[in-house]
XYZ file of C-alpha atoms in Angstrom:
699
model
C 88.802 -21.920 78.811
C 86.736 -21.478 75.633
C 86.157 -24.392 73.238
C 86.045 -23.165 69.628
C 84.525 -25.594 67.114
C 85.154 -25.031 63.405
C 83.685 -26.913 60.457
C 86.981 -28.153 58.976
C 90.491 -28.858 60.273
C 92.015 -26.260 57.916
C 89.706 -23.537 59.247
C 90.404 -24.589 62.826
C 94.141 -24.241 62.201
C 93.669 -20.690 60.893
C 91.563 -19.744 63.914
C 94.041 -21.339 66.318
C 96.942 -19.442 64.755
C 95.194 -16.117 65.373
C 94.072 -17.101 68.884
C 97.507 -18.351 69.905
C 96.406 -21.959 70.482
C 99.622 -23.706 69.418
C 99.761 -26.811 71.619
C 98.643 -29.900 69.694
C 96.339 -32.536 71.139
C 94.507 -35.508 69.645
C 91.960 -33.807 67.391
C 92.386 -30.293 68.772
C 94.764 -27.355 69.376
C 95.109 -25.577 72.711
C 96.654 -22.491 74.266
C 96.107 -18.901 75.394
C 92.785 -19.751 77.047
C 91.328 -21.530 73.992
C 90.780 -25.095 72.846
C 90.187 -25.203 69.093
C 88.719 -28.311 67.473
C 86.701 -29.152 64.399
C 83.945 -31.162 62.819
C 84.502 -32.964 59.528
C 81.343 -31.831 57.774
C 78.183 -33.360 59.261
C 79.191 -35.561 62.214
C 75.580 -36.089 63.303
C 72.630 -36.704 61.002
C 69.051 -37.887 61.084
C 68.985 -41.616 61.783
C 68.095 -44.166 59.111
C 64.524 -45.424 58.829
C 65.312 -48.875 60.265
C 66.490 -47.275 63.514
C 62.814 -46.583 64.254
C 61.723 -50.136 63.429
C 63.786 -53.030 61.998
C 61.001 -53.766 59.505
C 61.927 -50.569 57.640
C 65.134 -52.250 56.452
C 62.908 -53.730 53.727
C 60.957 -51.467 51.397
C 57.254 -52.243 51.587
C 54.321 -50.147 50.445
C 52.336 -51.218 53.523
C 54.829 -49.467 55.834
C 54.356 -46.054 54.220
C 54.360 -43.199 55.014
C 57.269 -43.267 57.464
C 56.809 -40.280 59.770
C 58.809 -40.323 63.023
C 56.960 -39.232 66.142
C 60.230 -38.573 67.926
C 63.205 -37.858 65.677
C 66.381 -39.860 66.199
C 69.949 -38.899 65.365
C 73.082 -40.900 64.693
C 76.818 -40.332 64.453
C 78.231 -40.813 60.956
C 79.989 -44.230 61.087
C 83.217 -42.926 59.536
C 83.383 -39.878 61.846
C 82.888 -41.413 65.295
C 86.453 -40.711 66.374
C 86.214 -36.941 65.883
C 82.746 -36.823 67.427
C 84.104 -38.522 70.538
C 86.931 -35.960 70.649
C 84.397 -33.099 70.579
C 82.089 -34.731 73.123
C 85.051 -35.241 75.457
C 86.217 -31.630 75.060
C 82.707 -30.307 75.719
C 82.642 -32.192 79.005
C 86.112 -31.142 80.135
C 85.820 -29.422 83.536
C 88.065 -26.521 82.486
C 85.943 -25.748 79.413
C 83.500 -23.134 80.638
C 81.909 -22.041 77.345
C 81.952 -22.703 73.604
C 82.196 -20.737 70.370
C 80.348 -21.967 67.304
C 82.825 -21.195 64.504
C 81.376 -23.372 61.766
C 80.610 -21.737 58.421
C 78.359 -18.741 58.938
C 75.182 -20.062 57.317
C 72.259 -22.446 57.721
C 74.191 -25.692 57.247
C 77.100 -24.551 59.401
C 74.687 -23.813 62.222
C 73.137 -27.267 61.870
C 76.524 -29.013 61.962
C 77.461 -27.422 65.300
C 74.068 -27.630 66.991
C 73.546 -31.331 66.262
C 76.918 -32.186 67.815
C 76.218 -29.875 70.779
C 72.784 -31.440 71.401
C 73.829 -35.051 70.761
C 76.703 -34.734 73.231
C 74.235 -33.454 75.843
C 76.207 -30.239 76.283
C 74.478 -27.464 78.201
C 77.344 -25.009 78.541
C 76.798 -21.492 77.160
C 78.037 -20.786 73.654
C 78.591 -17.789 71.428
C 78.574 -17.412 67.648
C 81.498 -16.351 65.457
C 80.074 -14.787 62.275
C 82.702 -13.708 59.746
C 82.843 -13.314 55.974
C 86.605 -13.612 55.549
C 89.347 -15.863 56.900
C 91.874 -13.027 57.013
C 93.606 -12.655 60.379
C 92.123 -9.184 60.879
C 88.597 -10.476 60.187
C 89.081 -13.370 62.629
C 90.350 -11.038 65.369
C 87.488 -8.637 64.794
C 85.005 -11.526 64.824
C 86.232 -12.802 68.203
C 86.002 -9.291 69.615
C 82.319 -9.142 68.636
C 80.993 -12.641 69.352
C 77.207 -12.850 69.469
C 75.063 -14.892 71.899
C 74.307 -18.299 70.385
C 70.603 -17.820 71.115
C 70.419 -15.131 68.409
C 70.786 -17.927 65.845
C 68.174 -20.299 67.275
C 65.802 -19.602 64.404
C 68.537 -20.236 61.858
C 69.100 -23.634 63.470
C 65.369 -24.303 63.537
C 65.127 -23.596 59.797
C 68.155 -25.796 59.094
C 66.671 -28.688 61.069
C 63.344 -28.187 59.298
C 65.119 -28.435 55.955
C 66.869 -31.659 56.975
C 63.643 -33.240 58.250
C 61.695 -32.196 55.154
C 64.345 -33.731 52.904
C 64.253 -36.925 54.997
C 60.445 -37.186 54.835
C 60.227 -36.587 51.091
C 63.288 -38.691 50.304
C 62.390 -41.715 52.449
C 58.663 -41.969 51.765
C 58.740 -40.641 48.194
C 61.626 -42.861 47.107
C 60.168 -45.998 48.700
C 56.660 -45.319 47.414
C 57.570 -45.032 43.742
C 60.376 -47.588 43.917
C 57.991 -50.262 45.249
C 55.313 -49.311 42.724
C 57.621 -49.463 39.725
C 59.999 -52.127 41.096
C 62.978 -49.918 40.335
C 64.980 -47.635 42.630
C 63.561 -44.180 41.867
C 65.213 -41.502 43.980
C 62.844 -38.696 44.929
C 64.125 -35.468 46.471
C 62.515 -32.241 47.639
C 64.763 -30.096 45.412
C 66.331 -32.746 43.193
C 63.098 -33.911 41.551
C 61.699 -30.502 40.443
C 65.170 -29.587 39.158
C 65.169 -32.734 37.033
C 61.658 -31.808 35.881
C 62.949 -28.459 34.595
C 65.467 -30.258 32.362
C 62.989 -32.896 31.173
C 60.398 -30.230 30.346
C 63.001 -28.226 28.407
C 64.031 -31.270 26.356
C 60.370 -32.081 25.687
C 59.834 -28.529 24.433
C 62.876 -28.850 22.155
C 61.785 -32.222 20.747
C 58.243 -30.997 20.161
C 59.384 -27.734 18.604
C 58.571 -27.382 14.941
C 60.612 -24.882 12.978
C 58.526 -22.382 11.118
C 59.770 -20.404 8.164
C 59.191 -16.682 8.005
C 59.955 -14.115 5.366
C 60.940 -10.477 5.307
C 61.832 -8.070 2.555
C 65.077 -6.099 2.841
C 65.699 -2.791 1.073
C 69.260 -1.966 0.100
C 69.479 1.821 0.313
C 73.208 2.012 -0.376
C 74.812 2.784 2.966
C 72.208 0.994 5.066
C 69.364 -1.512 4.853
C 65.773 -1.464 6.055
C 63.514 -4.454 6.747
C 59.803 -5.048 6.513
C 57.657 -6.797 9.096
C 57.281 -10.545 8.622
C 55.242 -11.580 5.589
C 52.565 -14.238 5.670
C 54.346 -16.494 3.183
C 57.014 -16.620 0.510
C 54.601 -15.553 -2.205
C 53.684 -12.376 -0.312
C 57.363 -11.623 0.281
C 58.223 -12.079 -3.391
C 55.298 -9.882 -4.387
C 56.425 -7.105 -2.031
C 60.018 -7.441 -3.177
C 58.964 -7.087 -6.805
C 56.778 -4.086 -5.978
C 59.695 -2.287 -4.263
C 62.565 -3.073 -6.622
C 63.845 0.009 -8.459
C 61.260 2.127 -6.585
C 61.970 5.095 -4.334
C 62.070 4.773 -0.534
C 61.053 7.840 1.453
C 62.075 8.525 5.081
C 58.899 9.093 7.070
C 60.259 9.282 10.612
C 63.638 9.371 12.370
C 63.901 8.807 16.115
C 67.038 8.952 18.224
C 67.244 7.782 21.838
C 70.078 8.053 24.323
C 70.272 4.778 26.268
C 72.541 3.197 28.834
C 73.312 -0.154 30.438
C 74.261 -0.316 34.086
C 77.324 -2.333 35.124
C 76.677 -5.845 36.432
C 76.282 -6.400 40.155
C 78.957 -7.976 42.314
C 78.963 -11.750 42.422
C 76.875 -13.879 44.711
C 77.622 -17.603 44.586
C 75.052 -18.475 41.928
C 76.122 -15.745 39.500
C 79.768 -16.745 40.035
C 78.892 -20.367 39.266
C 77.021 -19.290 36.143
C 79.958 -17.285 34.785
C 82.390 -20.031 35.812
C 80.392 -22.409 33.640
C 79.795 -19.962 30.778
C 83.370 -18.685 30.519
C 85.468 -21.651 31.665
C 83.181 -24.662 31.390
C 83.442 -25.458 35.117
C 80.599 -27.294 36.823
C 78.749 -25.542 39.641
C 80.393 -27.908 42.127
C 83.867 -27.149 40.784
C 83.276 -23.396 41.136
C 82.087 -23.879 44.715
C 85.099 -26.055 45.517
C 87.532 -23.524 44.019
C 85.852 -20.641 45.863
C 85.864 -22.566 49.157
C 89.567 -23.325 48.737
C 90.289 -19.623 48.085
C 88.268 -18.709 51.176
C 90.277 -21.088 53.333
C 93.491 -19.665 51.832
C 92.264 -16.205 52.919
C 92.134 -14.890 49.336
C 88.343 -14.698 48.950
C 85.449 -13.754 51.215
C 82.801 -16.280 52.280
C 81.523 -17.923 49.078
C 78.077 -19.250 50.086
C 76.395 -15.868 49.823
C 73.164 -14.865 48.135
C 73.877 -11.119 48.150
C 75.231 -8.895 45.346
C 75.878 -5.893 47.620
C 78.154 -4.648 50.392
C 77.335 -2.973 53.692
C 77.748 0.731 54.372
C 80.651 0.194 56.773
C 82.716 -1.367 53.936
C 82.561 1.715 51.719
C 85.977 3.121 52.617
C 87.813 -0.176 52.013
C 86.582 -0.763 48.442
C 88.823 1.769 46.601
C 91.889 0.019 48.027
C 90.572 -3.371 46.956
C 89.935 -1.996 43.461
C 93.496 -0.658 43.227
C 94.821 -4.027 44.333
C 92.670 -5.933 41.804
C 93.711 -3.587 38.980
C 97.375 -4.235 39.768
C 96.936 -8.026 39.806
C 94.717 -8.895 36.827
C 96.423 -9.871 33.580
C 94.548 -7.395 31.368
C 94.814 -3.620 31.059
C 92.243 -1.827 33.192
C 90.980 1.356 31.498
C 91.192 4.543 33.520
C 87.775 5.629 34.727
C 86.036 7.261 37.656
C 84.705 4.661 40.077
C 81.231 4.776 41.554
C 81.502 2.853 44.818
C 77.977 3.777 45.906
C 76.528 1.467 43.253
C 77.666 -1.652 45.148
C 76.685 -0.416 48.631
C 73.255 -1.282 50.030
C 73.071 -2.631 53.583
C 69.362 -3.409 53.221
C 70.169 -6.039 50.579
C 72.759 -7.878 52.666
C 71.380 -10.602 54.924
C 73.924 -13.113 56.275
C 76.896 -12.269 54.056
C 77.929 -9.562 51.626
C 78.858 -10.101 47.972
C 82.002 -11.976 46.995
C 85.227 -9.980 47.123
C 88.946 -10.661 46.891
C 90.741 -10.040 50.179
C 93.669 -7.696 50.791
C 95.852 -10.761 51.286
C 95.585 -11.495 47.553
C 98.047 -8.640 46.960
C 100.882 -10.546 48.623
C 99.899 -14.053 47.497
C 101.764 -16.040 44.847
C 98.825 -16.312 42.462
C 100.924 -18.130 39.846
C 101.279 -21.064 42.244
C 97.503 -21.452 42.621
C 95.788 -24.282 40.737
C 94.388 -22.995 37.436
C 90.779 -23.348 38.571
C 91.300 -21.317 41.735
C 93.292 -18.664 39.863
C 90.552 -18.301 37.237
C 87.801 -17.962 39.842
C 89.777 -15.361 41.783
C 90.356 -13.465 38.517
C 86.616 -13.585 37.813
C 85.848 -12.031 41.207
C 88.468 -9.299 40.790
C 87.282 -8.508 37.261
C 83.692 -8.286 38.478
C 84.663 -5.918 41.311
C 86.339 -3.568 38.830
C 83.438 -3.856 36.385
C 80.757 -3.249 39.032
C 82.179 0.171 40.007
C 82.920 1.253 36.415
C 80.802 3.841 34.561
C 77.671 2.789 32.762
C 77.752 1.927 29.064
C 76.132 4.745 27.014
C 74.932 4.504 23.432
C 72.534 6.120 20.997
C 69.913 4.103 19.122
C 68.503 5.450 15.879
C 65.316 4.069 14.356
C 64.133 5.230 10.922
C 60.849 4.348 9.227
C 60.861 4.370 5.416
C 58.008 3.839 3.013
C 58.360 1.958 -0.259
C 55.719 0.260 -2.403
C 53.041 1.285 0.058
C 54.739 -0.631 2.895
C 56.736 0.532 5.920
C 60.339 -0.595 6.444
C 62.500 -0.045 9.511
C 66.213 0.680 9.692
C 68.080 0.575 12.986
C 71.515 1.748 13.999
C 73.520 2.100 17.161
C 76.450 4.299 18.098
C 78.402 3.795 21.320
C 79.077 7.173 22.884
C 80.868 5.898 26.010
C 82.050 2.293 26.336
C 82.125 2.504 30.136
C 82.326 -0.864 31.898
C 82.151 -2.786 28.616
C 85.663 -1.632 27.705
C 86.928 -3.328 30.855
C 84.716 -6.378 30.236
C 86.055 -6.797 26.705
C 89.648 -6.420 27.946
C 89.004 -9.335 30.309
C 87.247 -11.427 27.660
C 90.247 -10.979 25.351
C 92.358 -13.039 27.782
C 90.034 -16.060 27.562
C 90.737 -18.977 25.247
C 87.059 -19.306 24.381
C 85.296 -15.976 23.962
C 81.712 -15.751 25.272
C 78.865 -15.235 22.868
C 78.185 -11.562 22.254
C 74.545 -10.809 22.957
C 74.859 -7.026 23.056
C 73.421 -6.545 19.530
C 75.857 -3.744 18.913
C 76.767 -4.960 15.453
C 73.980 -2.854 13.907
C 76.453 -0.060 13.221
C 75.631 3.588 12.710
C 73.031 4.839 10.292
C 74.020 7.713 7.984
C 72.430 11.103 8.738
C 68.732 10.849 7.825
C 65.996 13.481 7.685
C 62.236 13.309 7.285
C 61.275 13.322 3.614
C 64.690 12.196 2.410
C 64.335 9.996 -0.671
C 66.452 7.072 -1.901
C 65.873 6.386 -5.595
C 65.746 2.938 -7.195
C 66.445 0.879 -4.121
C 67.160 -2.821 -4.407
C 64.791 -5.239 -2.710
C 65.054 -8.937 -1.931
C 63.051 -11.469 0.033
C 64.878 -13.249 2.851
C 63.903 -16.483 4.540
C 64.404 -17.197 8.233
C 63.341 -19.894 10.679
C 62.172 -19.785 14.265
C 64.572 -21.232 16.842
C 63.836 -23.880 19.502
C 64.629 -23.293 23.178
C 68.268 -23.861 24.127
C 69.445 -27.017 25.858
C 70.291 -26.413 29.484
C 73.887 -25.750 30.420
C 74.693 -25.444 34.127
C 74.732 -21.679 33.599
C 71.163 -21.683 32.266
C 69.908 -24.323 34.690
C 71.260 -22.467 37.726
C 69.397 -19.391 36.513
C 66.209 -21.429 36.083
C 66.620 -22.897 39.588
C 67.226 -19.455 41.066
C 64.148 -17.919 39.453
C 61.818 -20.921 39.510
C 58.260 -19.834 40.166
C 59.230 -16.150 40.268
C 56.083 -15.146 38.397
C 53.795 -16.693 41.021
C 55.649 -15.066 43.913
C 55.757 -11.724 42.126
C 51.974 -11.663 42.407
C 52.326 -11.374 46.166
C 55.243 -8.957 45.976
C 57.860 -11.435 47.217
C 60.211 -12.086 44.297
C 63.193 -12.469 46.655
C 61.852 -15.722 48.085
C 61.777 -17.882 45.016
C 63.898 -20.639 43.640
C 64.856 -24.264 44.047
C 67.340 -24.805 46.850
C 69.829 -22.174 48.008
C 73.099 -20.903 46.520
C 74.929 -23.251 48.898
C 72.990 -26.385 47.883
C 72.300 -26.101 44.142
C 75.663 -27.473 43.023
C 75.185 -30.537 45.232
C 71.734 -31.138 43.755
C 73.107 -31.184 40.212
C 75.905 -33.573 41.193
C 73.411 -35.968 42.818
C 71.320 -36.014 39.646
C 74.390 -36.827 37.555
C 75.701 -39.476 39.962
C 72.252 -41.054 40.176
C 72.100 -41.463 36.416
C 69.193 -39.039 35.930
C 71.219 -36.352 34.129
C 74.301 -36.633 31.954
C 76.826 -34.092 30.761
C 77.464 -33.803 27.038
C 79.980 -31.045 26.534
C 78.558 -28.153 28.513
C 74.991 -29.358 28.155
C 73.022 -31.090 30.913
C 70.609 -33.603 29.412
C 68.150 -36.046 30.992
C 68.837 -39.759 30.628
C 66.083 -42.209 29.774
C 65.931 -43.032 33.481
C 65.541 -39.351 34.355
C 62.898 -38.768 31.709
C 60.865 -41.799 32.795
C 61.043 -40.766 36.451
C 59.491 -37.376 35.713
C 56.827 -38.989 33.523
C 55.551 -41.168 36.380
C 55.832 -38.710 39.276
C 52.862 -36.517 40.272
C 52.983 -32.730 40.093
C 53.032 -32.473 43.878
C 56.540 -33.957 43.909
C 58.018 -32.353 40.796
C 56.427 -28.904 41.016
C 58.983 -26.094 40.946
C 56.330 -23.757 42.358
C 55.667 -25.960 45.384
C 59.352 -26.474 46.132
C 60.044 -22.753 45.782
C 57.177 -22.144 48.189
C 58.769 -24.563 50.663
C 62.043 -22.664 50.383
C 60.152 -19.438 51.120
C 58.537 -21.058 54.162
C 61.949 -22.167 55.456
C 63.055 -18.554 55.154
C 59.946 -17.556 57.099
C 60.860 -20.051 59.837
C 64.338 -18.511 59.975
C 62.827 -15.038 60.377
C 60.350 -16.172 63.020
C 57.392 -15.586 60.709
C 56.236 -19.232 60.667
C 56.287 -22.114 63.132
C 58.456 -25.068 62.132
C 55.700 -27.475 63.206
C 53.342 -25.917 60.663
C 55.887 -26.305 57.881
C 56.689 -29.931 58.715
C 52.994 -30.688 59.177
C 52.406 -29.677 55.577
C 55.186 -31.975 54.372
C 53.855 -34.890 56.438
C 50.330 -34.403 55.065
C 51.620 -34.325 51.504
C 53.455 -37.631 52.003
C 50.409 -39.252 53.622
C 48.136 -38.071 50.802
C 50.546 -39.376 48.173
C 50.643 -42.842 49.704
C 46.845 -42.946 49.962
C 46.388 -41.615 46.434
C 48.745 -44.150 44.871
C 47.386 -47.156 46.753
C 45.590 -48.621 43.740
C 47.927 -47.506 40.976
C 48.576 -50.107 38.306
C 52.164 -49.113 37.647
C 53.663 -49.679 34.206
C 57.086 -51.034 35.112
C 58.136 -51.666 31.518
C 59.624 -48.198 31.054
C 62.139 -48.906 33.807
C 63.060 -52.352 32.544
C 66.257 -51.167 30.937
C 68.071 -54.528 31.044
C 67.221 -57.518 28.883
C 65.783 -60.501 30.767
C 67.916 -63.555 29.983
C 66.159 -66.132 32.146
C 64.447 -67.025 35.402
C 66.142 -67.284 38.773
C 66.427 -70.954 39.881
C 65.972 -69.865 43.497
C 62.921 -67.578 43.440
C 61.666 -67.551 39.850
C 62.221 -63.795 39.352
C 63.816 -62.343 36.232
C 67.583 -62.547 35.787
C 69.172 -59.647 33.907
C 72.665 -58.725 32.782
C 74.806 -56.285 34.713
C 78.288 -54.989 33.933
C 80.026 -57.792 35.838
C 77.339 -60.379 36.431
C 73.911 -61.812 35.684
C 71.730 -61.175 38.721
C 68.249 -61.754 40.083
C 66.017 -58.674 40.078
C 64.438 -59.693 43.384
C 66.193 -57.576 46.025
C 65.800 -60.235 48.675
C 67.432 -62.912 46.511
C 71.224 -63.164 46.387
C 71.471 -65.191 43.174
C 74.280 -63.919 40.942
C 76.349 -65.514 38.161
C 79.657 -63.627 37.885
C 81.192 -63.243 34.434
C 84.706 -63.684 35.825
C 83.826 -66.588 38.100
C 86.945 -68.559 39.025
C 85.321 -71.735 37.676
C 85.340 -70.308 34.137
C 88.507 -68.190 34.231
C 90.558 -71.201 35.393
C 89.381 -72.922 32.232
C 90.277 -69.846 30.113
C 86.609 -68.997 29.539
C 84.276 -66.112 30.448
C 80.620 -66.548 31.210
C 78.771 -64.905 28.299
C 75.109 -63.962 27.966
C 74.212 -66.922 25.667
C 75.975 -69.299 28.069
C 74.168 -67.844 31.108
C 70.822 -68.011 29.306
C 71.380 -71.685 28.405
C 72.414 -72.570 31.959
C 69.297 -70.862 33.362
C 67.021 -72.554 30.830
C 68.446 -76.078 30.767
C 70.689 -76.217 33.818
C 73.597 -77.337 31.648
C 75.551 -76.442 28.534
C 78.041 -78.290 26.308
C 81.368 -76.493 26.068
C 84.406 -77.079 23.895
C 88.029 -76.159 24.484
C 88.025 -76.113 28.287
C 91.536 -75.779 29.696
C 92.801 -78.298 32.237
C 95.079 -76.626 34.788
C 96.266 -80.045 35.954
C 97.203 -81.495 32.535
C 97.612 -78.308 30.477
C 95.374 -79.624 27.680
C 92.004 -78.689 26.194
C 88.931 -80.877 26.510
C 85.182 -80.870 25.875
C 82.628 -81.324 28.637
C 79.172 -80.414 29.931
C 79.030 -77.586 32.481
C 76.202 -77.988 34.983
C 74.609 -75.219 37.060
C 74.849 -76.845 40.489
C 73.368 -74.089 42.641
C 72.947 -74.992 46.309
C 71.517 -71.656 47.487
C 74.762 -70.526 49.094
C 76.226 -67.046 48.736
C 78.086 -68.021 45.571
C 76.701 -70.050 42.673
C 78.439 -73.384 42.041
C 79.156 -75.194 38.782
C 80.445 -78.689 38.048
C 81.864 -80.650 35.110
C 80.272 -83.717 33.562
C 82.617 -85.607 31.270
C 81.285 -87.901 28.522
C 81.493 -91.582 29.519
C 84.690 -93.337 28.457
C 84.416 -96.009 25.727
C 86.511 -99.238 25.440
C 88.129 -100.553 22.280
C 84.872 -102.234 21.240
C 83.000 -98.964 21.474
C 81.160 -99.979 24.621
C 81.013 -98.018 27.852
């Protein structure tokens, strides 16, 4: 009996259907010699810091750096039941071997191996490595299972990544949080990504527009422009010198040029176009693509390749025919060049994204709009990638007028090629993408050397320089992918650059947004004040895109057996130790993180009390003092605890209040409310009524 472990229940069900495992058990399916079960994402993870020593439950500078000598692991609290199912199945006497059928990538390998190791399983296992959930791909994958040992290095790299993130996250976050008395989340990939956005916004805010001037000649059927002039006066002088003068053609140059079709999609380029064309976030695109993969309509989405392998060559024409029959736009007739998308040397774990044959028989209209749009994107890109190149002719003419050279440019498209198909697709979109092809120059009339244009018109035109663009997810994903490319290019290794991997970048962006470091405004991603301040105070060693890209390259080297994992982790540990030592005597300016107004002092510990959304709370983490705005004491009297009231209670311990409602008598009355805190979990209040007076006015 073979135990097959998938990453998700839905995937396990697809595998079981193909394998003939139809009998249902608690947390698994069984039959035909197979037991098929599943993880639910990461069942096992690196243990929390306080599992090594209870003192780590409190954040103290003196305890840093935290570097485990022997790593510990723990079962996710909400996933214990499924872990116990897997551990029990692994130890079943009739289970002789296992098949790792988690997603075919670094994280999938880690998910299976941690469960396998934590359960103490020593039975042999094989690896299922497929790029499609189609029945035929599953059958073929099970016929060519690989020994699990072939993926030991992949697991080693995955575990290295997890440990590196733990070391940087735990020590880095605690170090700067204790220094600045504010929770400042530090991450190996998250922080340099945030730095990219902060640096871009700084460049935009510091950008100063500069005016520039050119002179334009109107030659009747075309115009020609001068180089930029030093100032407006020089432009006006040149314009005056050229007006009503003759312009003579000195040189005409024509060049045949072409643009190659775009490559097939990898995950990052799909996420970029999903954001650019539909406004989807990177996480949404990944979720839609993953759903399509599990519905057997799309190949494995977490790929970093834009090419296909040689053995796929014969199947691509059929896929193209299928895509052309499904898409909602007219596909121009052209000769396909399949060889352009075939290159086995550029395919590592998975080939480029493709629709599957099953899409032909699927009810695409019933798909959610997001999934349908992403599938359409992939089909359109397949058709575009094998289309002919775009061919055009550029003409450049140099004219002389008033002793100065002017340039006229024109362009004529001689063969639209793939752009005809691209434009047909774009025409179906509600919001058309910006056209950056610069093909609006139009054609120049026939020109010859020595040709003269009499009495041309001239005018000076003013322009301004443009600041860098705000980051959208499209642009930020590109920046993450190519971070530090220039430095790596120097050593001839441009493939090993970037922050994170295609599979993890979307998650990084979502963490930054959820943590309040980035915010979305329309399609733009902008840093919050909290995000900006974090980057201001962090050292380059933590926020360096170059260093993080280098780490990613080293993880790849571990995966390929080119570097020892101990060497990689040793470098991370040294960096954390050096940071703690370096920042020992820092006099941290905490004011930039004091985003809430202090309304008083805590009666329990003397720390500042600030306003939250629902309460007024003590800023000392170890103190539980909190005054709730909707405290039952006030709501029963038809009042809400306001900031001025809380401030007065903290300052004087009491406050006079009018119009308090009596639940017992149903009337309003005036009284003094006293802060009667006893140090319990909840703060107490009490009423002091004014003393009653007799008829003579005496108490």
